[in-house]
């Protein structure tokens, strides 16, 4: 994966996304949701906006790498512009036209920023999968997945869950008002 598209190329991102016209499903829930079965059975490409894309960018030593690392460790949300550019790059670099975007939008600002980028293209999420799990269950899953991630510790997990409750539930309510939420417990 390449580094983030230069800020002067936002129009290029909008144009490329419009031409590709991808089908997008957002996956929201507290930290630790799993998407492998959906990808395997329905042919989507999984893009982990809150995790894998950010970790990959962090490794490129780009201008955003240190900021991403700090924000992930603190359990706070990376700026929308950074995440949207990473998502756009991943979508444009992939031959598939169906994307399961995991962990995005995490707050109202993310949602509004994404919609402003794709507003003229007609791209809207097909639907939003909402995995509604307890904090205890998410802690258990994250602490036992044993992937050696610096952000898989009890303090960061609890911060992430608090951020989820304070920020992401508003996004879920927004999409629910549009009839686009499919909830799983």
PDB file of C-alpha atoms in Angstrom:
ATOM      1  CA  UNK A   1       0.000   0.000   0.000  1.00  0.00           C
ATOM      2  CA  UNK A   2       1.305   3.446  -0.852  1.00  0.00           C
ATOM      3  CA  UNK A   3       1.410   6.446   1.361  1.00  0.00           C
ATOM      4  CA  UNK A   4      -1.397   8.946   1.709  1.00  0.00           C
ATOM      5  CA  UNK A   5      -2.389  10.851  -1.411  1.00  0.00           C
ATOM      6  CA  UNK A   6      -1.060  14.413  -1.359  1.00  0.00           C
ATOM      7  CA  UNK A   7      -3.524  17.041  -0.093  1.00  0.00           C
ATOM      8  CA  UNK A   8      -3.542  18.743  -3.500  1.00  0.00           C
ATOM      9  CA  UNK A   9      -5.041  15.585  -4.996  1.00  0.00           C
ATOM     10  CA  UNK A  10      -8.393  15.499  -3.121  1.00  0.00           C
ATOM     11  CA  UNK A  11     -10.212  16.276  -6.371  1.00  0.00           C
ATOM     12  CA  UNK A  12      -8.411  13.317  -7.929  1.00  0.00           C
ATOM     13  CA  UNK A  13      -9.642  11.100  -5.100  1.00  0.00           C
ATOM     14  CA  UNK A  14     -13.219  12.291  -5.600  1.00  0.00           C
ATOM     15  CA  UNK A  15     -13.008  11.705  -9.342  1.00  0.00           C
ATOM     16  CA  UNK A  16     -11.456   8.238  -9.045  1.00  0.00           C
ATOM     17  CA  UNK A  17     -13.999   7.116  -6.455  1.00  0.00           C
ATOM     18  CA  UNK A  18     -16.806   8.438  -8.632  1.00  0.00           C
ATOM     19  CA  UNK A  19     -15.528   6.485 -11.634  1.00  0.00           C
ATOM     20  CA  UNK A  20     -15.116   3.287  -9.645  1.00  0.00           C
ATOM     21  CA  UNK A  21     -18.501   3.679  -7.900  1.00  0.00           C
ATOM     22  CA  UNK A  22     -17.735   1.137  -5.151  1.00  0.00           C
ATOM     23  CA  UNK A  23     -20.350  -0.642  -3.081  1.00  0.00           C
ATOM     24  CA  UNK A  24     -19.621   0.152   0.561  1.00  0.00           C
ATOM     25  CA  UNK A  25     -20.806  -1.445   3.793  1.00  0.00           C
ATOM     26  CA  UNK A  26     -19.734   0.164   7.055  1.00  0.00           C
ATOM     27  CA  UNK A  27     -19.102  -2.137  10.017  1.00  0.00           C
ATOM     28  CA  UNK A  28     -19.460  -0.512  13.417  1.00  0.00           C
ATOM     29  CA  UNK A  29     -19.337  -1.823  16.932  1.00  0.00           C
ATOM     30  CA  UNK A  30     -16.973  -1.616  19.811  1.00  0.00           C
ATOM     31  CA  UNK A  31     -13.375  -2.665  19.262  1.00  0.00           C
ATOM     32  CA  UNK A  32     -12.795  -6.264  18.236  1.00  0.00           C
ATOM     33  CA  UNK A  33     -15.530  -6.945  15.658  1.00  0.00           C
ATOM     34  CA  UNK A  34     -14.680  -9.706  13.179  1.00  0.00           C
ATOM     35  CA  UNK A  35     -15.397  -9.554   9.438  1.00  0.00           C
ATOM     36  CA  UNK A  36     -13.646 -12.636   7.996  1.00  0.00           C
ATOM     37  CA  UNK A  37     -16.834 -14.659   7.444  1.00  0.00           C
ATOM     38  CA  UNK A  38     -18.567 -11.819   5.591  1.00  0.00           C
ATOM     39  CA  UNK A  39     -15.567 -11.384   3.314  1.00  0.00           C
ATOM     40  CA  UNK A  40     -15.325 -15.123   2.653  1.00  0.00           C
ATOM     41  CA  UNK A  41     -19.010 -15.674   1.920  1.00  0.00           C
ATOM     42  CA  UNK A  42     -19.991 -12.449   0.140  1.00  0.00           C
ATOM     43  CA  UNK A  43     -16.885 -11.400  -1.817  1.00  0.00           C
ATOM     44  CA  UNK A  44     -16.146  -8.097  -0.112  1.00  0.00           C
ATOM     45  CA  UNK A  45     -12.678  -6.656   0.385  1.00  0.00           C
ATOM     46  CA  UNK A  46     -12.154  -5.912   4.071  1.00  0.00           C
ATOM     47  CA  UNK A  47     -10.673  -2.504   4.892  1.00  0.00           C
ATOM     48  CA  UNK A  48      -9.934  -2.026   8.575  1.00  0.00           C
ATOM     49  CA  UNK A  49     -10.056   1.765   8.782  1.00  0.00           C
ATOM     50  CA  UNK A  50      -9.403   1.938  12.490  1.00  0.00           C
ATOM     51  CA  UNK A  51      -6.629  -0.631  12.514  1.00  0.00           C
ATOM     52  CA  UNK A  52      -4.849  -2.264   9.593  1.00  0.00           C
ATOM     53  CA  UNK A  53      -4.820   0.772   7.282  1.00  0.00           C
ATOM     54  CA  UNK A  54      -3.545   3.008  10.072  1.00  0.00           C
ATOM     55  CA  UNK A  55      -0.900   0.482  11.178  1.00  0.00           C
ATOM     56  CA  UNK A  56       0.300   0.073   7.570  1.00  0.00           C
ATOM     57  CA  UNK A  57       0.567   3.841   7.118  1.00  0.00           C
ATOM     58  CA  UNK A  58       2.414   4.128  10.409  1.00  0.00           C
ATOM     59  CA  UNK A  59       5.059   1.726   9.035  1.00  0.00           C
ATOM     60  CA  UNK A  60       5.703   3.844   5.910  1.00  0.00           C
ATOM     61  CA  UNK A  61       7.295   6.612   8.006  1.00  0.00           C
ATOM     62  CA  UNK A  62       5.081   9.160   6.274  1.00  0.00           C
ATOM     63  CA  UNK A  63       4.451  12.565   7.789  1.00  0.00           C
ATOM     64  CA  UNK A  64       1.402  11.063   9.502  1.00  0.00           C
ATOM     65  CA  UNK A  65       3.072   7.932  10.927  1.00  0.00           C
ATOM     66  CA  UNK A  66       4.101   9.280  14.343  1.00  0.00           C
ATOM     67  CA  UNK A  67       0.766  11.063  14.817  1.00  0.00           C
ATOM     68  CA  UNK A  68      -1.131   7.863  13.954  1.00  0.00           C
ATOM     69  CA  UNK A  69       0.980   5.818  16.367  1.00  0.00           C
ATOM     70  CA  UNK A  70       0.409   8.261  19.235  1.00  0.00           C
ATOM     71  CA  UNK A  71      -3.319   8.532  18.629  1.00  0.00           C
ATOM     72  CA  UNK A  72      -3.764   4.752  18.358  1.00  0.00           C
ATOM     73  CA  UNK A  73      -1.853   4.196  21.601  1.00  0.00           C
ATOM     74  CA  UNK A  74      -4.019   6.789  23.352  1.00  0.00           C
ATOM     75  CA  UNK A  75      -7.176   5.162  21.975  1.00  0.00           C
ATOM     76  CA  UNK A  76      -8.414   8.318  20.249  1.00  0.00           C
ATOM     77  CA  UNK A  77      -9.745   8.838  16.734  1.00  0.00           C
ATOM     78  CA  UNK A  78      -7.319   9.744  13.928  1.00  0.00           C
ATOM     79  CA  UNK A  79      -8.380  12.850  11.925  1.00  0.00           C
ATOM     80  CA  UNK A  80     -11.016  12.136   9.265  1.00  0.00           C
ATOM     81  CA  UNK A  81      -8.931  13.514   6.413  1.00  0.00           C
ATOM     82  CA  UNK A  82      -6.151  10.996   7.099  1.00  0.00           C
ATOM     83  CA  UNK A  83      -8.509   8.028   7.363  1.00  0.00           C
ATOM     84  CA  UNK A  84     -10.513   9.015   4.272  1.00  0.00           C
ATOM     85  CA  UNK A  85      -7.352   9.337   2.192  1.00  0.00           C
ATOM     86  CA  UNK A  86      -6.180   5.894   3.350  1.00  0.00           C
ATOM     87  CA  UNK A  87      -9.574   4.399   2.517  1.00  0.00           C
ATOM     88  CA  UNK A  88      -9.672   6.096  -0.881  1.00  0.00           C
ATOM     89  CA  UNK A  89      -6.188   4.841  -1.724  1.00  0.00           C
ATOM     90  CA  UNK A  90      -7.084   1.295  -0.684  1.00  0.00           C
ATOM     91  CA  UNK A  91     -10.314   1.350  -2.707  1.00  0.00           C
ATOM     92  CA  UNK A  92      -8.589   2.734  -5.805  1.00  0.00           C
ATOM     93  CA  UNK A  93      -5.716   0.224  -5.559  1.00  0.00           C
ATOM     94  CA  UNK A  94      -8.078  -2.757  -5.303  1.00  0.00           C
ATOM     95  CA  UNK A  95      -9.741  -4.439  -8.281  1.00  0.00           C
ATOM     96  CA  UNK A  96     -12.837  -5.374  -6.274  1.00  0.00           C
ATOM     97  CA  UNK A  97     -15.785  -2.982  -6.208  1.00  0.00           C
ATOM     98  CA  UNK A  98     -17.305  -4.252  -2.928  1.00  0.00           C
ATOM     99  CA  UNK A  99     -15.804  -3.002   0.341  1.00  0.00           C
ATOM    100  CA  UNK A 100     -16.500  -3.827   3.949  1.00  0.00           C
ATOM    101  CA  UNK A 101     -15.161  -0.787   5.813  1.00  0.00           C
ATOM    102  CA  UNK A 102     -14.567  -1.808   9.397  1.00  0.00           C
ATOM    103  CA  UNK A 103     -14.383   0.845  12.114  1.00  0.00           C
ATOM    104  CA  UNK A 104     -15.466   3.843  10.075  1.00  0.00           C
ATOM    105  CA  UNK A 105     -17.088   6.318  10.405  1.00  0.00           C
ATOM    106  CA  UNK A 106     -16.296   6.457  14.111  1.00  0.00           C
ATOM    107  CA  UNK A 107     -17.953   9.784  14.824  1.00  0.00           C
ATOM    108  CA  UNK A 108     -20.202  12.408  13.247  1.00  0.00           C
ATOM    109  CA  UNK A 109     -17.219  14.366  11.935  1.00  0.00           C
ATOM    110  CA  UNK A 110     -15.934  11.213  10.135  1.00  0.00           C
ATOM    111  CA  UNK A 111     -19.376  10.630   8.640  1.00  0.00           C
ATOM    112  CA  UNK A 112     -19.789  14.211   7.455  1.00  0.00           C
ATOM    113  CA  UNK A 113     -16.253  14.314   6.035  1.00  0.00           C
ATOM    114  CA  UNK A 114     -16.786  11.062   4.129  1.00  0.00           C
ATOM    115  CA  UNK A 115     -20.105  12.272   2.765  1.00  0.00           C
ATOM    116  CA  UNK A 116     -18.540  15.552   1.639  1.00  0.00           C
ATOM    117  CA  UNK A 117     -15.875  13.650  -0.312  1.00  0.00           C
ATOM    118  CA  UNK A 118     -18.343  11.335  -2.033  1.00  0.00           C
ATOM    119  CA  UNK A 119     -21.419  13.578  -2.158  1.00  0.00           C
ATOM    120  CA  UNK A 120     -21.237  14.375  -5.867  1.00  0.00           C
ATOM    121  CA  UNK A 121     -20.522  10.728  -6.795  1.00  0.00           C
ATOM    122  CA  UNK A 122     -23.747   9.271  -5.434  1.00  0.00           C
ATOM    123  CA  UNK A 123     -21.774   6.805  -3.302  1.00  0.00           C
ATOM    124  CA  UNK A 124     -23.628   5.969  -0.115  1.00  0.00           C
ATOM    125  CA  UNK A 125     -23.187   2.962   2.146  1.00  0.00           C
ATOM    126  CA  UNK A 126     -25.403   0.063   1.121  1.00  0.00           C
ATOM    127  CA  UNK A 127     -26.007  -0.472   4.840  1.00  0.00           C
ATOM    128  CA  UNK A 128     -24.294  -0.382   8.236  1.00  0.00           C
ATOM    129  CA  UNK A 129     -23.608  -3.568  10.182  1.00  0.00           C
ATOM    130  CA  UNK A 130     -23.754  -2.804  13.886  1.00  0.00           C
ATOM    131  CA  UNK A 131     -22.274  -5.448  16.178  1.00  0.00           C
ATOM    132  CA  UNK A 132     -23.740  -4.699  19.595  1.00  0.00           C
ATOM    133  CA  UNK A 133     -21.553  -6.441  22.197  1.00  0.00           C
ATOM    134  CA  UNK A 134     -20.891  -5.747  25.851  1.00  0.00           C
ATOM    135  CA  UNK A 135     -17.698  -4.073  26.995  1.00  0.00           C
ATOM    136  CA  UNK A 136     -16.737  -7.260  28.860  1.00  0.00           C
ATOM    137  CA  UNK A 137     -17.073  -9.407  25.730  1.00  0.00           C
ATOM    138  CA  UNK A 138     -14.985  -6.977  23.664  1.00  0.00           C
ATOM    139  CA  UNK A 139     -12.289  -6.881  26.337  1.00  0.00           C
ATOM    140  CA  UNK A 140     -12.179 -10.683  26.395  1.00  0.00           C
ATOM    141  CA  UNK A 141     -11.886 -10.923  22.594  1.00  0.00           C
ATOM    142  CA  UNK A 142      -9.205  -8.255  22.285  1.00  0.00           C
ATOM    143  CA  UNK A 143      -7.091  -9.523  25.166  1.00  0.00           C
ATOM    144  CA  UNK A 144      -7.173 -13.112  23.876  1.00  0.00           C
ATOM    145  CA  UNK A 145      -6.542 -12.460  20.163  1.00  0.00           C
ATOM    146  CA  UNK A 146      -2.792 -12.436  20.914  1.00  0.00           C
ATOM    147  CA  UNK A 147      -1.623 -10.410  17.934  1.00  0.00           C
ATOM    148  CA  UNK A 148       1.005  -8.432  19.834  1.00  0.00           C
ATOM    149  CA  UNK A 149      -0.615  -5.061  19.175  1.00  0.00           C
ATOM    150  CA  UNK A 150       0.497  -2.216  21.410  1.00  0.00           C
ATOM    151  CA  UNK A 151      -3.111  -1.028  21.620  1.00  0.00           C
ATOM    152  CA  UNK A 152      -4.405  -4.402  22.899  1.00  0.00           C
ATOM    153  CA  UNK A 153      -4.074  -3.607  26.583  1.00  0.00           C
ATOM    154  CA  UNK A 154      -6.829  -3.140  29.130  1.00  0.00           C
ATOM    155  CA  UNK A 155      -6.386   0.633  29.544  1.00  0.00           C
ATOM    156  CA  UNK A 156      -6.417   1.368  25.797  1.00  0.00           C
ATOM    157  CA  UNK A 157      -9.309  -1.033  25.202  1.00  0.00           C
ATOM    158  CA  UNK A 158     -11.394   0.728  27.841  1.00  0.00           C
ATOM    159  CA  UNK A 159     -10.556   4.144  26.353  1.00  0.00           C
ATOM    160  CA  UNK A 160     -11.536   2.859  22.911  1.00  0.00           C
ATOM    161  CA  UNK A 161     -14.839   1.530  24.238  1.00  0.00           C
ATOM    162  CA  UNK A 162     -15.579   4.867  25.939  1.00  0.00           C
ATOM    163  CA  UNK A 163     -14.804   6.716  22.672  1.00  0.00           C
ATOM    164  CA  UNK A 164     -17.077   4.269  20.838  1.00  0.00           C
ATOM    165  CA  UNK A 165     -20.001   4.894  23.197  1.00  0.00           C
ATOM    166  CA  UNK A 166     -19.496   8.672  23.209  1.00  0.00           C
ATOM    167  CA  UNK A 167     -18.930   9.084  19.457  1.00  0.00           C
ATOM    168  CA  UNK A 168     -20.008   6.147  17.328  1.00  0.00           C
ATOM    169  CA  UNK A 169     -23.497   5.649  18.701  1.00  0.00           C
ATOM    170  CA  UNK A 170     -24.469   9.001  17.129  1.00  0.00           C
ATOM    171  CA  UNK A 171     -23.368   7.670  13.730  1.00  0.00           C
ATOM    172  CA  UNK A 172     -25.366   4.487  14.246  1.00  0.00           C
ATOM    173  CA  UNK A 173     -28.419   6.554  15.214  1.00  0.00           C
ATOM    174  CA  UNK A 174     -27.969   8.722  12.091  1.00  0.00           C
ATOM    175  CA  UNK A 175     -27.882   5.720   9.746  1.00  0.00           C
ATOM    176  CA  UNK A 176     -30.658   4.004  11.687  1.00  0.00           C
ATOM    177  CA  UNK A 177     -32.887   7.028  11.006  1.00  0.00           C
ATOM    178  CA  UNK A 178     -32.263   6.355   7.302  1.00  0.00           C
ATOM    179  CA  UNK A 179     -33.172   2.654   7.647  1.00  0.00           C
ATOM    180  CA  UNK A 180     -29.620   1.525   6.889  1.00  0.00           C
ATOM    181  CA  UNK A 181     -28.613  -0.271  10.135  1.00  0.00           C
ATOM    182  CA  UNK A 182     -28.580  -4.061  10.505  1.00  0.00           C
ATOM    183  CA  UNK A 183     -27.951  -4.865  14.171  1.00  0.00           C
ATOM    184  CA  UNK A 184     -26.396  -8.059  15.504  1.00  0.00           C
ATOM    185  CA  UNK A 185     -26.025  -8.835  19.212  1.00  0.00           C
TER     186      UNK A 185
END
